[in-house]
mmCIF file with all atom_site columns, C-alpha atoms in Angstrom:
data_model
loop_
_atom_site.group_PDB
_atom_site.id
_atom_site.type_symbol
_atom_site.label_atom_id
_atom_site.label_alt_id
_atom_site.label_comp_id
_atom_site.label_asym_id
_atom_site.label_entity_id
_atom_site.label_seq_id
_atom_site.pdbx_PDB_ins_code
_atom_site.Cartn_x
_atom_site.Cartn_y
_atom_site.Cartn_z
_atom_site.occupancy
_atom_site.B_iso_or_equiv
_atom_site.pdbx_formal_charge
_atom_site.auth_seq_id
_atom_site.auth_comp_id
_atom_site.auth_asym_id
_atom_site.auth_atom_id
_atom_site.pdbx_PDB_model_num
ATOM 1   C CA . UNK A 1 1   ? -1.546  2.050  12.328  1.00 48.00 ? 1486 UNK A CA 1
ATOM 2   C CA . UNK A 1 2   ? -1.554  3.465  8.625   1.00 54.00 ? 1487 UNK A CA 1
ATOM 3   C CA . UNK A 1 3   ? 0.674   2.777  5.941   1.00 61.00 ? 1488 UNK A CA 1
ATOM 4   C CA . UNK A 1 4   ? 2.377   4.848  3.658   1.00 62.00 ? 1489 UNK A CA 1
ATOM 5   C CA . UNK A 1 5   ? 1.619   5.618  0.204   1.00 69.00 ? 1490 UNK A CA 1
ATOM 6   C CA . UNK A 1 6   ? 3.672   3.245  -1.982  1.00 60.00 ? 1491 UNK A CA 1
ATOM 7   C CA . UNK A 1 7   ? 6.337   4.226  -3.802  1.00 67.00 ? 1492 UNK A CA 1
ATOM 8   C CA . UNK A 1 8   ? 8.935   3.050  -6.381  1.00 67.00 ? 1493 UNK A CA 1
ATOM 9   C CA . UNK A 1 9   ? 10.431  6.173  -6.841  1.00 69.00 ? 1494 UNK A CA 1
ATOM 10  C CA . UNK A 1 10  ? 10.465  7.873  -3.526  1.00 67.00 ? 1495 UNK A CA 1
ATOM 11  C CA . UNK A 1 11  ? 11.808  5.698  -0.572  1.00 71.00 ? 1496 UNK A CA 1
ATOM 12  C CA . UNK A 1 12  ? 12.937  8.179  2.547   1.00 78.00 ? 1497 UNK A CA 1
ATOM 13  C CA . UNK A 1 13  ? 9.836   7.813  5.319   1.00 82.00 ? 1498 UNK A CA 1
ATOM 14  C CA . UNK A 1 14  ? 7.969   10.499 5.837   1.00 90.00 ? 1499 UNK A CA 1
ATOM 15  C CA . UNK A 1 15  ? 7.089   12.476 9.001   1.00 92.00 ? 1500 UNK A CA 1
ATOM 16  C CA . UNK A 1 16  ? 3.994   11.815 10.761  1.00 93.00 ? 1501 UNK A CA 1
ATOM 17  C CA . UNK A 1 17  ? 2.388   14.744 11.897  1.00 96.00 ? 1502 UNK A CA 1
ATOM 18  C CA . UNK A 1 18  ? -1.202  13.511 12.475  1.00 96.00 ? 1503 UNK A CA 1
ATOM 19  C CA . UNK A 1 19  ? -2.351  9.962  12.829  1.00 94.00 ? 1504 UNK A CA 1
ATOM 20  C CA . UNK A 1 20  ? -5.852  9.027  13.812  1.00 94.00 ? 1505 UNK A CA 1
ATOM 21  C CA . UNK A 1 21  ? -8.158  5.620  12.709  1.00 92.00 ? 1506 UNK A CA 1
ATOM 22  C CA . UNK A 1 22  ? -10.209 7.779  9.997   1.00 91.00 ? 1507 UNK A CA 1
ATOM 23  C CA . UNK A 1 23  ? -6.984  9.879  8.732   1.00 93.00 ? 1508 UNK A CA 1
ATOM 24  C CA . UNK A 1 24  ? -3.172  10.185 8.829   1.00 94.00 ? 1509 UNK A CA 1
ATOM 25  C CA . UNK A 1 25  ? -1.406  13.783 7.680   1.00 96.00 ? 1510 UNK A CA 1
ATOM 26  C CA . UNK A 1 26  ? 2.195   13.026 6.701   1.00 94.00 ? 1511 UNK A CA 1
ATOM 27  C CA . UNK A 1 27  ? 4.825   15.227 5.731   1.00 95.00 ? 1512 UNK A CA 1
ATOM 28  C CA . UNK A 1 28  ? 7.935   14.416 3.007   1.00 92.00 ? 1513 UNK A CA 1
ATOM 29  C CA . UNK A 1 29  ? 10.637  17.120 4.181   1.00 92.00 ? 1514 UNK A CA 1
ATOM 30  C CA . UNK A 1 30  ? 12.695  16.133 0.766   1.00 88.00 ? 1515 UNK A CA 1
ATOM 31  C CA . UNK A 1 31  ? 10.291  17.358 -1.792  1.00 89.00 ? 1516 UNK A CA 1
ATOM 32  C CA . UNK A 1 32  ? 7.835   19.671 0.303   1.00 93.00 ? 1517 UNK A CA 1
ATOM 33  C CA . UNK A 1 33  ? 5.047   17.491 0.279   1.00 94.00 ? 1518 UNK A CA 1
ATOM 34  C CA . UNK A 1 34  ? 2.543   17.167 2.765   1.00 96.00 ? 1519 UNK A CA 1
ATOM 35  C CA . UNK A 1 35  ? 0.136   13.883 2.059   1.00 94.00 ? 1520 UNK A CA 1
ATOM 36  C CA . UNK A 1 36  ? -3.072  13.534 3.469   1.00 93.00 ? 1521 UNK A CA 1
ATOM 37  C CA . UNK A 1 37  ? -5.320  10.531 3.649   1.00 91.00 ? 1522 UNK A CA 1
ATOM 38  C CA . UNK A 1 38  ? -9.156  9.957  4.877   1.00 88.00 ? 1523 UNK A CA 1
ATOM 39  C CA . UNK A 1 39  ? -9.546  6.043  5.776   1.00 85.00 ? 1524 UNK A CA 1
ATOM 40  C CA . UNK A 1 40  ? -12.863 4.725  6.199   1.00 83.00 ? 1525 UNK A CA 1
ATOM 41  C CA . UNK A 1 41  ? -15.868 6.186  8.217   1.00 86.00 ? 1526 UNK A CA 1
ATOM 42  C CA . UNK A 1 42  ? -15.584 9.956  9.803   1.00 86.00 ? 1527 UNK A CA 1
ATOM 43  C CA . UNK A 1 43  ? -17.844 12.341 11.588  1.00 88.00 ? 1528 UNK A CA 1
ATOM 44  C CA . UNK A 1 44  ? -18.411 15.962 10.518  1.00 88.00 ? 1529 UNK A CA 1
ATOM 45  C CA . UNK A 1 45  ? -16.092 17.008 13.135  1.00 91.00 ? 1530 UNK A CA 1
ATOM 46  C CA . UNK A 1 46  ? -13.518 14.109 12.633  1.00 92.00 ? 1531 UNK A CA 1
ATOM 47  C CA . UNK A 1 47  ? -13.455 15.592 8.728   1.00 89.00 ? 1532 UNK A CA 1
ATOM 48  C CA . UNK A 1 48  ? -13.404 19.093 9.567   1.00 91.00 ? 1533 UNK A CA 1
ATOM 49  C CA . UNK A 1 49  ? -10.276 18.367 12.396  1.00 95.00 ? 1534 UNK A CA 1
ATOM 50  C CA . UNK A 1 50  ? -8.107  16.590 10.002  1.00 94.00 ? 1535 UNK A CA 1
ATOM 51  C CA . UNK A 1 51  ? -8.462  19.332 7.060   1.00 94.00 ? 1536 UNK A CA 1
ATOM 52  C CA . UNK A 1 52  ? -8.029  22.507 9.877   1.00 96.00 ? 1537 UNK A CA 1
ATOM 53  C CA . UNK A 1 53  ? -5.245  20.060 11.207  1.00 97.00 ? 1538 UNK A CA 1
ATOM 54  C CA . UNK A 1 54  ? -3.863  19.987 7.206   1.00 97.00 ? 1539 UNK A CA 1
ATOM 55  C CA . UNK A 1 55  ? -3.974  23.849 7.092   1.00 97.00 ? 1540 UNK A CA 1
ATOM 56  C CA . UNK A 1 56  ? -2.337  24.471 10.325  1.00 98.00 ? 1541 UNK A CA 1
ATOM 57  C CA . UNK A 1 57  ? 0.641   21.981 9.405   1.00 98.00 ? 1542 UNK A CA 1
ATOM 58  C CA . UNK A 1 58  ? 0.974   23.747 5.380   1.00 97.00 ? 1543 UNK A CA 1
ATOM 59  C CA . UNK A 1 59  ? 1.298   26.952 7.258   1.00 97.00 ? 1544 UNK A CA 1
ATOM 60  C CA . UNK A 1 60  ? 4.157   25.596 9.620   1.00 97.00 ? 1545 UNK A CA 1
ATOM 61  C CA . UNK A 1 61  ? 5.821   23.416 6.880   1.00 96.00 ? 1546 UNK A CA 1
ATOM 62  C CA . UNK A 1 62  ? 7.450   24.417 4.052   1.00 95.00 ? 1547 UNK A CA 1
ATOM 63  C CA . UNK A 1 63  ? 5.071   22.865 1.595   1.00 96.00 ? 1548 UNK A CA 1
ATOM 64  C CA . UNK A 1 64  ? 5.001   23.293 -2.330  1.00 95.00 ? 1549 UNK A CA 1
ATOM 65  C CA . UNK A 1 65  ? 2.602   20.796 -2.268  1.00 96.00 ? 1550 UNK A CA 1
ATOM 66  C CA . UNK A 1 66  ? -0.464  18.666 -0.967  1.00 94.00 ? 1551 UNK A CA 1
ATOM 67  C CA . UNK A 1 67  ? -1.102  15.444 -2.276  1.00 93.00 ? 1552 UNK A CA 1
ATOM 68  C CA . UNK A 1 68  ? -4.777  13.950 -1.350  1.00 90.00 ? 1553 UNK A CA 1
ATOM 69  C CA . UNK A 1 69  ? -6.607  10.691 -1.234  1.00 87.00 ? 1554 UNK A CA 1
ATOM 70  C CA . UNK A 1 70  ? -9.801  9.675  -0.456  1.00 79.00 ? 1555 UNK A CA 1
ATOM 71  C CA . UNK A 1 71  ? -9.588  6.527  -1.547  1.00 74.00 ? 1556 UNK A CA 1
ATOM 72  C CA . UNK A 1 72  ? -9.805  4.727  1.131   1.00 76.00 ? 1557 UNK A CA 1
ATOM 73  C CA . UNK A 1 73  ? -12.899 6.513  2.894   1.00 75.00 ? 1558 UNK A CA 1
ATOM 74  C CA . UNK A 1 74  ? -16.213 5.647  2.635   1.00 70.00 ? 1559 UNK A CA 1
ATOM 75  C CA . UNK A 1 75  ? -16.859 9.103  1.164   1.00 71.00 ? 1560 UNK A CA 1
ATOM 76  C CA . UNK A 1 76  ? -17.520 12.656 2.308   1.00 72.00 ? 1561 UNK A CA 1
ATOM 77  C CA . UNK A 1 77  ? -21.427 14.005 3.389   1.00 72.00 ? 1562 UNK A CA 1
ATOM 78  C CA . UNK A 1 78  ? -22.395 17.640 1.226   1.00 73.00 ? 1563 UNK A CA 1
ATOM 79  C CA . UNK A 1 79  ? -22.402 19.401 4.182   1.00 81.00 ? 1564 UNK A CA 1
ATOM 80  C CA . UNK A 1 80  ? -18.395 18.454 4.853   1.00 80.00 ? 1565 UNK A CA 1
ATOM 81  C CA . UNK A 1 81  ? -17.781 19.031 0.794   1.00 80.00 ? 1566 UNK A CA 1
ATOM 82  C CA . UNK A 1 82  ? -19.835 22.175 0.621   1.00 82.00 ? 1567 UNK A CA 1
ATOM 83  C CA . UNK A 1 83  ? -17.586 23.498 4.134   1.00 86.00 ? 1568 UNK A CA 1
ATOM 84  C CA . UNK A 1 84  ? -14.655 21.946 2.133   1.00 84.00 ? 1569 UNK A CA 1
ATOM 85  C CA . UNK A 1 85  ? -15.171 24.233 -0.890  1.00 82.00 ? 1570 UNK A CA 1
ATOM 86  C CA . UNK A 1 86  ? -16.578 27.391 0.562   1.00 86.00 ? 1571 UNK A CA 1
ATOM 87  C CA . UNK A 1 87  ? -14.683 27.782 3.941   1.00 90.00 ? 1572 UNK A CA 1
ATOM 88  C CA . UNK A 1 88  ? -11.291 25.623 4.215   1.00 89.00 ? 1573 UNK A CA 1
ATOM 89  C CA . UNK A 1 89  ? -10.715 26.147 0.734   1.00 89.00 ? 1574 UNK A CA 1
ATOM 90  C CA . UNK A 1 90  ? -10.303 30.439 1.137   1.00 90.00 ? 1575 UNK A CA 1
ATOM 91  C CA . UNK A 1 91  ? -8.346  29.815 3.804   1.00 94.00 ? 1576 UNK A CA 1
ATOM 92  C CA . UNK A 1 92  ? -5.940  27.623 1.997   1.00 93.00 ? 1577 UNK A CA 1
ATOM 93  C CA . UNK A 1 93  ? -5.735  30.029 -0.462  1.00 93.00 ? 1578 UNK A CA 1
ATOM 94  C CA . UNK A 1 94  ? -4.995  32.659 1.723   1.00 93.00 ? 1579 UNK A CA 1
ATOM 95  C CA . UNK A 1 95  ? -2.016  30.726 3.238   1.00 94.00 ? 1580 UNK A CA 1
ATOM 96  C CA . UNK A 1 96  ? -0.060  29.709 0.117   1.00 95.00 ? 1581 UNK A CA 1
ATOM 97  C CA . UNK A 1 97  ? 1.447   31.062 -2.793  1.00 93.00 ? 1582 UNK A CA 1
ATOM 98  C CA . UNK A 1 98  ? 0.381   31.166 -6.541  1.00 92.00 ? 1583 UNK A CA 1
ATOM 99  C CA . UNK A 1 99  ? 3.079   28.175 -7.326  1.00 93.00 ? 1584 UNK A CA 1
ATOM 100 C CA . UNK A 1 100 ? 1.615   25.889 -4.672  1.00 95.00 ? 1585 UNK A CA 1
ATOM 101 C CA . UNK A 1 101 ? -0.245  22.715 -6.450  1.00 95.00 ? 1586 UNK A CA 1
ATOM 102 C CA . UNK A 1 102 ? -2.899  20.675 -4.956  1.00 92.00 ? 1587 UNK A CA 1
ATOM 103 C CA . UNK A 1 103 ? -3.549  17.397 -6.140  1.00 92.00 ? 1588 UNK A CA 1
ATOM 104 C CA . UNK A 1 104 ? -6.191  14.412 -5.618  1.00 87.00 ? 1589 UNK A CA 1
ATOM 105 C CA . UNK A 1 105 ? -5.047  11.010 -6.160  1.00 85.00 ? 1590 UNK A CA 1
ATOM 106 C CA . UNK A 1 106 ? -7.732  8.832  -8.431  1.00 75.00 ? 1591 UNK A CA 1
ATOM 107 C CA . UNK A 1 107 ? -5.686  5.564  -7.623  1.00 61.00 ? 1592 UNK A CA 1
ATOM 108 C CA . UNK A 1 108 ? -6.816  2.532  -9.904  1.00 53.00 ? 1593 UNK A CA 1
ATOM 109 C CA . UNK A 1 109 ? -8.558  0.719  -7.098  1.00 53.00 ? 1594 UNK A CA 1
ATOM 110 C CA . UNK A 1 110 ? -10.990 3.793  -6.697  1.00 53.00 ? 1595 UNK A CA 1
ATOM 111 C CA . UNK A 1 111 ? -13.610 2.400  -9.306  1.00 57.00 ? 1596 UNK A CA 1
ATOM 112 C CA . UNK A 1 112 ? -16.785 4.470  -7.633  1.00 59.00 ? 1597 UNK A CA 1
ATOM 113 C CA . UNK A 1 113 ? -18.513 5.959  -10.354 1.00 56.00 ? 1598 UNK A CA 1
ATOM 114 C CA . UNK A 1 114 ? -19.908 8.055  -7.772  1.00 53.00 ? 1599 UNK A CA 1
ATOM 115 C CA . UNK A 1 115 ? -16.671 9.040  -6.135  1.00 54.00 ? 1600 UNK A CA 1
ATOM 116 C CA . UNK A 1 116 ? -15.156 9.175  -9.388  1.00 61.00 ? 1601 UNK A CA 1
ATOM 117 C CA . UNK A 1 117 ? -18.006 11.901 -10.280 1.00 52.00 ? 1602 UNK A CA 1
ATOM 118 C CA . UNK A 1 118 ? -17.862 13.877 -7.134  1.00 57.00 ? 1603 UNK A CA 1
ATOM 119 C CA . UNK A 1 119 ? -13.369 13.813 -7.578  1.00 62.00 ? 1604 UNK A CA 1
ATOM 120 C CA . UNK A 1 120 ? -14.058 15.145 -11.280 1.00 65.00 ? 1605 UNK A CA 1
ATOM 121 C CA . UNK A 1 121 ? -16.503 17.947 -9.599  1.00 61.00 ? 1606 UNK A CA 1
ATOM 122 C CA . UNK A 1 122 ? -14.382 19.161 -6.915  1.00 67.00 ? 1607 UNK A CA 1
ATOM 123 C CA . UNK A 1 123 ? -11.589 19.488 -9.146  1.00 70.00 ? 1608 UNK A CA 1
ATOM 124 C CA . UNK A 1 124 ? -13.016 21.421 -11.773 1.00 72.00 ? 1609 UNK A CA 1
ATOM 125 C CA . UNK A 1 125 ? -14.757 23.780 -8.803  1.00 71.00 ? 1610 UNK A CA 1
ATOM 126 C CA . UNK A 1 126 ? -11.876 24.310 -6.752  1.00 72.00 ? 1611 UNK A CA 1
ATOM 127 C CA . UNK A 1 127 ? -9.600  24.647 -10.367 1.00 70.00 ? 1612 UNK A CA 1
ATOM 128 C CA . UNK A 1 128 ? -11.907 27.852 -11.125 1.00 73.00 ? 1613 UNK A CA 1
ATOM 129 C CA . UNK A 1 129 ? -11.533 29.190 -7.900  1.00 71.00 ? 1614 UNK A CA 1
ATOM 130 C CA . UNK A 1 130 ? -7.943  28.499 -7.237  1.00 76.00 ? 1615 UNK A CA 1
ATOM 131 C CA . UNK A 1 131 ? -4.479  31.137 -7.836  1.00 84.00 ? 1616 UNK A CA 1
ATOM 132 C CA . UNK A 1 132 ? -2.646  27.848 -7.966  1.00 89.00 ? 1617 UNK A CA 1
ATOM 133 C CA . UNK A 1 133 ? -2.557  24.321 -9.553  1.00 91.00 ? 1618 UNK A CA 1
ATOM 134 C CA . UNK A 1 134 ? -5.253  21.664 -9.088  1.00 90.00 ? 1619 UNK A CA 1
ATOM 135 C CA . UNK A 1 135 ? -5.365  18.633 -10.527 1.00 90.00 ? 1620 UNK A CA 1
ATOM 136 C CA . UNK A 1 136 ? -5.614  15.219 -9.920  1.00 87.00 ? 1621 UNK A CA 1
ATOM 137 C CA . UNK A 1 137 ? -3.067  11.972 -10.577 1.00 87.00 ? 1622 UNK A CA 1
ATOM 138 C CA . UNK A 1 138 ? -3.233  8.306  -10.424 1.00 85.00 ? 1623 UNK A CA 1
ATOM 139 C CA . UNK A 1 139 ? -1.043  7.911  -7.920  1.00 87.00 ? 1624 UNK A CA 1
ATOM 140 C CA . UNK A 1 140 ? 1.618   8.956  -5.244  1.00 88.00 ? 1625 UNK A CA 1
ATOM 141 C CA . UNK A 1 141 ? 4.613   8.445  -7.379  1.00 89.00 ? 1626 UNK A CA 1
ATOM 142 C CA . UNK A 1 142 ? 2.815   10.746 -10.379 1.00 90.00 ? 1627 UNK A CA 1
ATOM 143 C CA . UNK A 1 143 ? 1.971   13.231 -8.051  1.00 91.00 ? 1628 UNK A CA 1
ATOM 144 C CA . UNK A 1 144 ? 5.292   13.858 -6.352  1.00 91.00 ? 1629 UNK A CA 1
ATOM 145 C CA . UNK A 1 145 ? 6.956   13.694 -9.794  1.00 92.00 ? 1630 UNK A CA 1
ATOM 146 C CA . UNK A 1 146 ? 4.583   16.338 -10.878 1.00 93.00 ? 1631 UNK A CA 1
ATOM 147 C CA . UNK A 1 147 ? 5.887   18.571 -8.154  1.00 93.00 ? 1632 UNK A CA 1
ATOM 148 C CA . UNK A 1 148 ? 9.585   18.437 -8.723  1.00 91.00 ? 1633 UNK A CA 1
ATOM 149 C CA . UNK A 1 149 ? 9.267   18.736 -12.332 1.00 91.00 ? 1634 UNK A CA 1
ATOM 150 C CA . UNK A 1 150 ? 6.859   21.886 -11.672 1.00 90.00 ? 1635 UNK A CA 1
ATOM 151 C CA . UNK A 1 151 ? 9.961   23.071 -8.959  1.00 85.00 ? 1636 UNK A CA 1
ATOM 152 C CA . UNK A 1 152 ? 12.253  22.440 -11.268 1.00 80.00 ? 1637 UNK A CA 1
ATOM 153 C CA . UNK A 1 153 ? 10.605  24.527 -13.796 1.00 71.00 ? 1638 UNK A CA 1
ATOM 154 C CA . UNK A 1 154 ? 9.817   27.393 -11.386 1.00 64.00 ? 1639 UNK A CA 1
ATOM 155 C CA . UNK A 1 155 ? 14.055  27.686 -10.153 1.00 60.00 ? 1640 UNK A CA 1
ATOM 156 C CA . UNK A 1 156 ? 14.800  27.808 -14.333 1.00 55.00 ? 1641 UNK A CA 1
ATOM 157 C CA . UNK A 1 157 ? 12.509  30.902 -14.532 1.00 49.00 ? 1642 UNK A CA 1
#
């Protein structure tokens, strides 16, 4: 149904731990990384299920990181940004450790000025409010290089 994020660097397929038409969850077991994606048009409900869905799996999995794209979506409502920041986002914090990293994608295609705007504000927001690393990348293969540099770093201390 969905199709992986493309990569040069990182070629073993990921598990697929939630799949729907408006999102896909998938988990890289090699580098800890859980990757989520929202595709298209959603409902509150449909957003809400695939984040709580994203929390429940970083609690099972061992994750050092999630990797995110909106991309492809046709763009979050306040109300699901505003539950984003103020209620799934304490509870993510509550569930992972101070060397977890969280990361947006802002791939090329993504020219929204708009989307662009509202990317820049959520980072900087949940960056003030987070114990851990947020930032955002241009793409998959940045991101998950990111990580195992910043795990690299973390076994040398």
């Amino acid at each position: 149904m969905h199709t992986f994020p493309g990569s040069a660097l990182y070629g073993n397929a990921p598990e697929i731990l939630f799949s729907k038409p408006y999102g896909q969850i998938l988990y890289y077991p090699d580098y800890r990384v859980i990757y989520t994606e929202i595709i298209g048009k959603f409902s509150h409900q449909e957003y809400r299920y695939l984040y709580e869905s994203l929390l429940a799996f970083i609690k099972k999995y061992p994750v050092r990181a999630c990797i995110s794209s909106q991309a492809k979506s046709g763009g979050s409502s306040m109300q699901d940004r505003a539950w984003l920041v103020t209620s799934w986002f304490s509870q993510l914090k509550a569930a992972v450790s101070s060397d977890f990293i969280l990361i947006g994608l802002r791939e090329a295609h993504d020219t929204g000025a708009f989307k662009r705007w509202i990317a820049d504000y959520l980072e900087k927001t949940l960056s003030s409010m987070a114990p851990f690393t947020v930032k955002s990348m241009p793409d998959f293969d940045s991101a998950v290089t990111y990580v195992l540099e910043q795990a690299k770093i973390t076994s040398l201390t």
